Amino acid sequence: MNQVRVGLLVAAALLAMPLTAAAQPKKAQPKEINLDEEGAEKPAEAPTEGEGAGAAEGEGETPSGEGEGLGDICKIDPSACPSINMDEAAKRDINAEMYAVQQIYALRRFRFEITPYFGITMNDQFVAHPAPGLGLNFYITNVLAVGVNGNFYAALNSPSNFNFQTSRAARVGIPITEYAWNANANFSYVPAYGKFAGFGDFIFHYDFYVLGGVGAIATRPIAVVDPDNRTFEYKPRLSFHVGGGLRIFFNRWFAVVAELSDYIFFDELENPGIPIGNDANGNPKAQDPTTWTAPETSFTNNVQAQVGFSVFLPFSWEYRLPK
């Protein structure tokens, strides 16, 4: 009897479950659109291949035709309609104020350059020729200049002990000379100028220059072979000047300069031989000044490293730009 009652309760529960699910509220259904009715919104048409896709890729073609461009602005907002006559505006002259090439940092044309410097010998291991010097240039154009420079060597020549000790030990002397002064007239040319970024932190301006000229240098031999009888005087000799250098500007009128110059000349050296005997007057031939120098001159390069600074005058100038 109890089993019959339990079976009836289970059957009643199974019948009640679908009734509970059917009692849930009904969801809103999407509105159906009838495209044939007037005023119905038409869904946006998907772009077809070759039309919308081509415009999105920006092929550079813009739609053109009547009612587009500036006309569209006037249709949308008449108050914002442009009142500019584009044809007349296109014909007017333009006064350009920006140029693709930056202005030169330091103009040189029609300016004087004063360059004091100090030079040291680079290729003479027997006699050092340190010298203070001065250079003056006037720039005819922004890259071409004429000028003069000079070096003062007197009292600063310093023979090395190497030649002295070698002469005493081996009795073999190397002819050496010392210089008094040097002066040249030069042409300078600036083939390149620009600017560098230093360590990515600051910018400095520079220029390269080359020069060439002609002048004179006063030299005399140093008595090494026979110092007891020989004494020499300074004599000027023709010299040629070639060189080049780098200028780094700190501002538009002040720069530091590093230059390498070669002063080329034919030098007169001491005669390595000593004549023996006496002349017709009974005097020793070793005391005859005509026997003190070598019969031939020696081709000499006096390569000199120079470091100094440049001051350009006038300090300021006015750019004149093309119209």
GROMACS .gro file of C-alpha atoms in nm:
model
  323
    1MET     CA    1   0.000   0.000   0.000
    2ASN     CA    2   0.284   0.243   0.086
    3GLN     CA    3   0.463   0.163  -0.236
    4VAL     CA    4   0.147   0.259  -0.429
    5ARG     CA    5   0.135   0.600  -0.258
    6VAL     CA    6   0.503   0.675  -0.332
    7GLY     CA    7   0.458   0.589  -0.698
    8LEU     CA    8   0.162   0.828  -0.725
    9LEU     CA    9   0.365   1.116  -0.572
   10VAL     CA   10   0.657   1.068  -0.816
   11ALA     CA   11   0.420   1.066  -1.113
   12ALA     CA   12   0.257   1.391  -0.994
   13ALA     CA   13   0.602   1.559  -0.963
   14LEU     CA   14   0.703   1.461  -1.316
   15LEU     CA   15   0.380   1.610  -1.456
   16ALA     CA   16   0.434   1.942  -1.270
   17MET     CA   17   0.787   2.022  -1.417
   18PRO     CA   18   0.685   2.113  -1.778
   19LEU     CA   19   0.404   2.331  -1.637
   20THR     CA   20   0.663   2.534  -1.435
   21ALA     CA   21   0.885   2.587  -1.744
   22ALA     CA   22   0.590   2.702  -1.953
   23ALA     CA   23   0.509   2.969  -1.690
   24GLN     CA   24   0.834   3.177  -1.765
   25PRO     CA   25   0.780   3.528  -1.922
   26LYS     CA   26   0.793   3.547  -2.300
   27LYS     CA   27   1.104   3.729  -2.450
   28ALA     CA   28   1.067   4.031  -2.689
   29GLN     CA   29   1.098   3.927  -3.051
   30PRO     CA   30   1.301   4.142  -3.304
   31LYS     CA   31   1.090   4.375  -3.512
   32GLU     CA   32   1.040   4.258  -3.860
   33ILE     CA   33   1.124   4.520  -4.130
   34ASN     CA   34   0.923   4.536  -4.443
   35LEU     CA   35   1.138   4.697  -4.714
   36ASP     CA   36   0.835   4.758  -4.931
   37GLU     CA   37   0.680   5.007  -4.685
   38GLU     CA   38   0.756   5.384  -4.729
   39GLY     CA   39   0.977   5.541  -4.459
   40ALA     CA   40   1.132   5.211  -4.370
   41GLU     CA   41   1.505   5.238  -4.297
   42LYS     CA   42   1.710   5.053  -4.548
   43PRO     CA   43   2.009   4.863  -4.411
   44ALA     CA   44   2.351   4.988  -4.523
   45GLU     CA   45   2.477   4.810  -4.826
   46ALA     CA   46   2.800   4.623  -4.785
   47PRO     CA   47   3.080   4.764  -5.003
   48THR     CA   48   3.136   4.567  -5.313
   49GLU     CA   49   3.481   4.455  -5.418
   50GLY     CA   50   3.669   4.722  -5.616
   51GLU     CA   51   3.458   5.017  -5.493
   52GLY     CA   52   3.456   5.075  -5.118
   53ALA     CA   53   3.772   4.876  -5.067
   54GLY     CA   54   3.958   5.084  -5.321
   55ALA     CA   55   3.860   5.410  -5.149
   56ALA     CA   56   3.964   5.278  -4.813
   57GLU     CA   57   4.307   5.197  -4.945
   58GLY     CA   58   4.366   5.562  -5.032
   59GLU     CA   59   4.465   5.527  -5.392
   60GLY     CA   60   4.488   5.905  -5.409
   61GLU     CA   61   4.167   5.958  -5.608
   62THR     CA   62   3.907   6.181  -5.453
   63PRO     CA   63   3.550   6.189  -5.575
   64SER     CA   64   3.483   6.488  -5.789
   65GLY     CA   65   3.172   6.631  -5.944
   66GLU     CA   66   2.911   6.894  -5.908
   67GLY     CA   67   2.802   6.964  -5.554
   68GLU     CA   68   3.115   6.829  -5.391
   69GLY     CA   69   3.422   6.993  -5.232
   70LEU     CA   70   3.366   7.350  -5.107
   71GLY     CA   71   3.009   7.339  -5.237
   72ASP     CA   72   2.925   7.069  -4.985
   73ILE     CA   73   3.035   7.296  -4.700
   74CYS     CA   74   2.798   7.566  -4.822
   75LYS     CA   75   2.509   7.318  -4.840
   76ILE     CA   76   2.569   7.191  -4.488
   77ASP     CA   77   2.635   7.528  -4.320
   78PRO     CA   78   2.584   7.842  -4.537
   79SER     CA   79   2.745   8.060  -4.268
   80ALA     CA   80   3.071   7.867  -4.304
   81CYS     CA   81   3.077   7.895  -4.681
   82PRO     CA   82   3.427   8.024  -4.786
   83SER     CA   83   3.428   8.372  -4.939
   84ILE     CA   84   3.785   8.347  -5.079
   85ASN     CA   85   3.834   8.378  -5.452
   86MET     CA   86   4.062   8.081  -5.502
   87ASP     CA   87   4.161   8.183  -5.856
   88GLU     CA   88   4.275   8.528  -5.743
   89ALA     CA   89   4.450   8.385  -5.437
   90ALA     CA   90   4.645   8.143  -5.655
   91LYS     CA   91   4.779   8.430  -5.872
   92ARG     CA   92   4.922   8.643  -5.590
   93ASP     CA   93   5.299   8.656  -5.518
   94ILE     CA   94   5.426   8.459  -5.220
   95ASN     CA   95   5.697   8.608  -4.999
   96ALA     CA   96   5.861   8.293  -4.871
   97GLU     CA   97   6.021   8.317  -4.527
   98MET     CA   98   6.138   7.956  -4.488
   99TYR     CA   99   6.417   7.795  -4.688
  100ALA     CA  100   6.508   7.432  -4.725
  101VAL     CA  101   6.879   7.505  -4.669
  102GLN     CA  102   6.970   7.650  -4.331
  103GLN     CA  103   7.157   7.979  -4.319
  104ILE     CA  104   7.535   7.960  -4.286
  105TYR     CA  105   7.630   7.984  -3.921
  106ALA     CA  106   7.933   8.211  -3.966
  107LEU     CA  107   7.961   8.413  -4.284
  108ARG     CA  108   8.318   8.488  -4.393
  109ARG     CA  109   8.264   8.712  -4.696
  110PHE     CA  110   8.419   9.059  -4.654
  111ARG     CA  111   8.541   8.979  -4.302
  112PHE     CA  112   8.891   8.986  -4.153
  113GLU     CA  113   9.028   8.689  -3.967
  114ILE     CA  114   9.301   8.733  -3.705
  115THR     CA  115   9.466   8.407  -3.597
  116PRO     CA  116   9.739   8.398  -3.331
  117TYR     CA  117   9.884   8.049  -3.290
  118PHE     CA  118  10.177   7.845  -3.163
  119GLY     CA  119  10.360   7.588  -3.377
  120ILE     CA  120  10.593   7.299  -3.305
  121THR     CA  121  10.824   7.096  -3.531
  122MET     CA  122  10.696   6.762  -3.660
  123ASN     CA  123  10.982   6.613  -3.865
  124ASP     CA  124  11.316   6.742  -3.733
  125GLN     CA  125  11.447   6.511  -3.462
  126PHE     CA  126  11.777   6.702  -3.423
  127VAL     CA  127  11.653   7.061  -3.374
  128ALA     CA  128  11.313   7.168  -3.240
  129HIS     CA  129  11.170   7.484  -3.397
  130PRO     CA  130  10.884   7.600  -3.174
  131ALA     CA  131  10.746   7.936  -3.274
  132PRO     CA  132  10.460   8.172  -3.202
  133GLY     CA  133  10.290   8.296  -3.516
  134LEU     CA  134  10.020   8.521  -3.649
  135GLY     CA  135   9.789   8.485  -3.950
  136LEU     CA  136   9.577   8.756  -4.115
  137ASN     CA  137   9.316   8.678  -4.380
  138PHE     CA  138   9.057   8.876  -4.572
  139TYR     CA  139   8.774   8.675  -4.730
  140ILE     CA  140   8.691   8.791  -5.082
  141THR     CA  141   8.404   8.542  -5.096
  142ASN     CA  142   8.260   8.314  -4.834
  143VAL     CA  143   8.515   8.043  -4.924
  144LEU     CA  144   8.818   8.225  -5.073
  145ALA     CA  145   9.062   8.446  -4.881
  146VAL     CA  146   9.395   8.620  -4.927
  147GLY     CA  147   9.629   8.672  -4.636
  148VAL     CA  148   9.970   8.656  -4.476
  149ASN     CA  149  10.122   8.464  -4.189
  150GLY     CA  150  10.454   8.462  -4.009
  151ASN     CA  151  10.651   8.264  -3.751
  152PHE     CA  152  10.916   8.384  -3.507
  153TYR     CA  153  11.173   8.112  -3.430
  154ALA     CA  154  11.472   8.311  -3.301
  155ALA     CA  155  11.594   8.218  -2.953
  156LEU     CA  156  11.353   7.921  -2.943
  157ASN     CA  157  11.557   7.674  -3.151
  158SER     CA  158  11.674   7.386  -2.931
  159PRO     CA  159  11.923   7.131  -3.071
  160SER     CA  160  11.883   6.787  -2.921
  161ASN     CA  161  12.163   6.618  -2.729
  162PHE     CA  162  12.142   6.319  -2.962
  163ASN     CA  163  12.339   6.487  -3.241
  164PHE     CA  164  12.590   6.637  -2.997
  165GLN     CA  165  12.661   6.308  -2.825
  166THR     CA  166  12.679   6.119  -3.157
  167SER     CA  167  12.932   6.369  -3.291
  168ARG     CA  168  13.152   6.333  -2.984
  169ALA     CA  169  13.133   5.953  -2.971
  170ALA     CA  170  13.154   5.858  -3.338
  171ARG     CA  171  13.301   6.182  -3.476
  172VAL     CA  172  13.020   6.186  -3.730
  173GLY     CA  173  12.816   6.503  -3.732
  174ILE     CA  174  12.476   6.558  -3.890
  175PRO     CA  175  12.447   6.908  -4.042
  176ILE     CA  176  12.172   7.099  -3.867
  177THR     CA  177  12.024   7.447  -3.900
  178GLU     CA  178  11.821   7.689  -3.696
  179TYR     CA  179  11.559   7.937  -3.809
  180ALA     CA  180  11.504   8.305  -3.728
  181TRP     CA  181  11.173   8.396  -3.890
  182ASN     CA  182  10.935   8.301  -4.169
  183ALA     CA  183  10.676   8.507  -4.362
  184ASN     CA  184  10.432   8.403  -4.636
  185ALA     CA  185  10.155   8.538  -4.860
  186ASN     CA  186   9.874   8.284  -4.892
  187PHE     CA  187   9.550   8.194  -5.065
  188SER     CA  188   9.299   8.007  -4.849
  189TYR     CA  189   9.003   7.803  -4.970
  190VAL     CA  190   8.720   7.653  -4.762
  191PRO     CA  191   8.590   7.344  -4.947
  192ALA     CA  192   8.359   7.216  -4.673
  193TYR     CA  193   8.173   7.344  -4.371
  194GLY     CA  194   7.892   7.205  -4.160
  195LYS     CA  195   7.801   7.098  -3.811
  196PHE     CA  196   7.835   6.794  -3.586
  197ALA     CA  197   7.631   6.668  -3.296
  198GLY     CA  198   7.869   6.615  -3.007
  199PHE     CA  199   7.778   6.308  -2.799
  200GLY     CA  200   7.413   6.368  -2.893
  201ASP     CA  201   7.410   6.656  -2.647
  202PHE     CA  202   7.533   6.969  -2.828
  203ILE     CA  203   7.600   7.092  -3.181
  204PHE     CA  204   7.918   7.262  -3.300
  205HIS     CA  205   7.995   7.420  -3.636
  206TYR     CA  206   8.319   7.364  -3.824
  207ASP     CA  207   8.494   7.420  -4.156
  208PHE     CA  208   8.792   7.270  -4.335
  209TYR     CA  209   9.034   7.486  -4.524
  210VAL     CA  210   9.342   7.442  -4.740
  211LEU     CA  211   9.603   7.704  -4.822
  212GLY     CA  212   9.907   7.765  -5.035
  213GLY     CA  213  10.152   8.048  -5.073
  214VAL     CA  214  10.505   8.169  -5.117
  215GLY     CA  215  10.740   8.355  -4.885
  216ALA     CA  216  11.080   8.353  -4.723
  217ILE     CA  217  11.249   8.187  -4.429
  218ALA     CA  218  11.573   8.298  -4.261
  219THR     CA  219  11.802   8.012  -4.157
  220ARG     CA  220  12.164   7.947  -4.069
  221PRO     CA  221  12.368   7.630  -4.008
  222ILE     CA  222  12.466   7.534  -3.656
  223ALA     CA  223  12.841   7.465  -3.642
  224VAL     CA  224  12.880   7.100  -3.547
  225VAL     CA  225  13.170   6.971  -3.759
  226ASP     CA  226  13.416   7.255  -3.685
  227PRO     CA  227  13.265   7.485  -3.421
  228ASP     CA  228  13.609   7.631  -3.334
  229ASN     CA  229  13.645   7.810  -3.667
  230ARG     CA  230  13.290   7.837  -3.808
  231THR     CA  231  13.020   8.090  -3.724
  232PHE     CA  232  12.719   8.151  -3.949
  233GLU     CA  233  12.478   8.438  -4.008
  234TYR     CA  234  12.107   8.416  -4.090
  235LYS     CA  235  12.018   8.439  -4.458
  236PRO     CA  236  11.665   8.462  -4.606
  237ARG     CA  237  11.571   8.192  -4.852
  238LEU     CA  238  11.274   8.141  -5.082
  239SER     CA  239  11.011   7.912  -4.930
  240PHE     CA  240  10.674   7.768  -5.031
  241HIS     CA  241  10.384   7.712  -4.797
  242VAL     CA  242  10.114   7.442  -4.824
  243GLY     CA  243   9.880   7.327  -4.552
  244GLY     CA  244   9.531   7.272  -4.425
  245GLY     CA  245   9.336   7.293  -4.105
  246LEU     CA  246   9.013   7.265  -3.912
  247ARG     CA  247   8.820   7.549  -3.751
  248ILE     CA  248   8.559   7.486  -3.479
  249PHE     CA  249   8.332   7.779  -3.402
  250PHE     CA  250   8.228   7.864  -3.046
  251ASN     CA  251   8.013   8.149  -3.173
  252ARG     CA  252   7.978   8.344  -3.499
  253TRP     CA  253   8.310   8.531  -3.458
  254PHE     CA  254   8.533   8.310  -3.239
  255ALA     CA  255   8.682   7.972  -3.329
  256VAL     CA  256   8.971   7.744  -3.235
  257VAL     CA  257   9.207   7.638  -3.515
  258ALA     CA  258   9.428   7.333  -3.567
  259GLU     CA  259   9.652   7.348  -3.876
  260LEU     CA  260   9.928   7.141  -4.032
  261SER     CA  261  10.164   7.342  -4.252
  262ASP     CA  262  10.473   7.252  -4.453
  263TYR     CA  263  10.729   7.524  -4.526
  264ILE     CA  264  10.939   7.399  -4.817
  265PHE     CA  265  11.275   7.550  -4.907
  266PHE     CA  266  11.630   7.472  -5.019
  267ASP     CA  267  11.853   7.504  -4.713
  268GLU     CA  268  12.225   7.571  -4.687
  269LEU     CA  269  12.401   7.322  -4.458
  270GLU     CA  270  12.742   7.306  -4.294
  271ASN     CA  271  13.021   7.145  -4.495
  272PRO     CA  272  13.090   6.803  -4.336
  273GLY     CA  273  13.454   6.824  -4.454
  274ILE     CA  274  13.734   7.048  -4.320
  275PRO     CA  275  13.996   7.169  -4.570
  276ILE     CA  276  14.355   7.107  -4.469
  277GLY     CA  277  14.652   7.336  -4.516
  278ASN     CA  278  14.698   7.708  -4.573
  279ASP     CA  279  14.599   7.937  -4.854
  280ALA     CA  280  14.835   8.160  -5.060
  281ASN     CA  281  14.845   8.419  -4.778
  282GLY     CA  282  14.946   8.164  -4.520
  283ASN     CA  283  14.611   8.152  -4.344
  284PRO     CA  284  14.450   7.816  -4.256
  285LYS     CA  285  14.193   7.712  -4.516
  286ALA     CA  286  13.965   7.599  -4.231
  287GLN     CA  287  13.912   7.967  -4.144
  288ASP     CA  288  13.796   8.060  -4.496
  289PRO     CA  289  13.415   8.126  -4.478
  290THR     CA  290  13.370   8.006  -4.837
  291THR     CA  291  13.462   7.652  -4.723
  292TRP     CA  292  13.218   7.638  -4.431
  293THR     CA  293  12.902   7.547  -4.623
  294ALA     CA  294  12.826   7.248  -4.842
  295PRO     CA  295  12.858   7.305  -5.218
  296GLU     CA  296  12.494   7.206  -5.275
  297THR     CA  297  12.174   7.309  -5.103
  298SER     CA  298  11.941   7.057  -4.938
  299PHE     CA  299  11.568   7.020  -5.007
  300THR     CA  300  11.402   7.073  -4.669
  301ASN     CA  301  11.049   7.030  -4.536
  302ASN     CA  302  10.971   7.213  -4.216
  303VAL     CA  303  10.643   7.044  -4.118
  304GLN     CA  304  10.477   7.233  -3.839
  305ALA     CA  305  10.165   7.167  -3.627
  306GLN     CA  306   9.989   7.487  -3.526
  307VAL     CA  307   9.716   7.542  -3.268
  308GLY     CA  308   9.548   7.876  -3.207
  309PHE     CA  309   9.221   8.064  -3.228
  310SER     CA  310   9.052   8.291  -3.481
  311VAL     CA  311   8.865   8.615  -3.433
  312PHE     CA  312   8.645   8.738  -3.720
  313LEU     CA  313   8.582   9.109  -3.769
  314PRO     CA  314   8.331   9.263  -3.772
  315PHE     CA  315   8.166   9.060  -3.500
  316SER     CA  316   7.819   9.071  -3.660
  317TRP     CA  317   7.673   9.096  -4.008
  318GLU     CA  318   7.339   9.111  -4.187
  319TYR     CA  319   7.209   8.834  -4.408
  320ARG     CA  320   7.087   8.931  -4.754
  321LEU     CA  321   6.852   8.663  -4.872
  322PRO     CA  322   6.726   8.614  -5.229
  323LYS     CA  323   6.376   8.745  -5.296
   0.00000   0.00000   0.00000
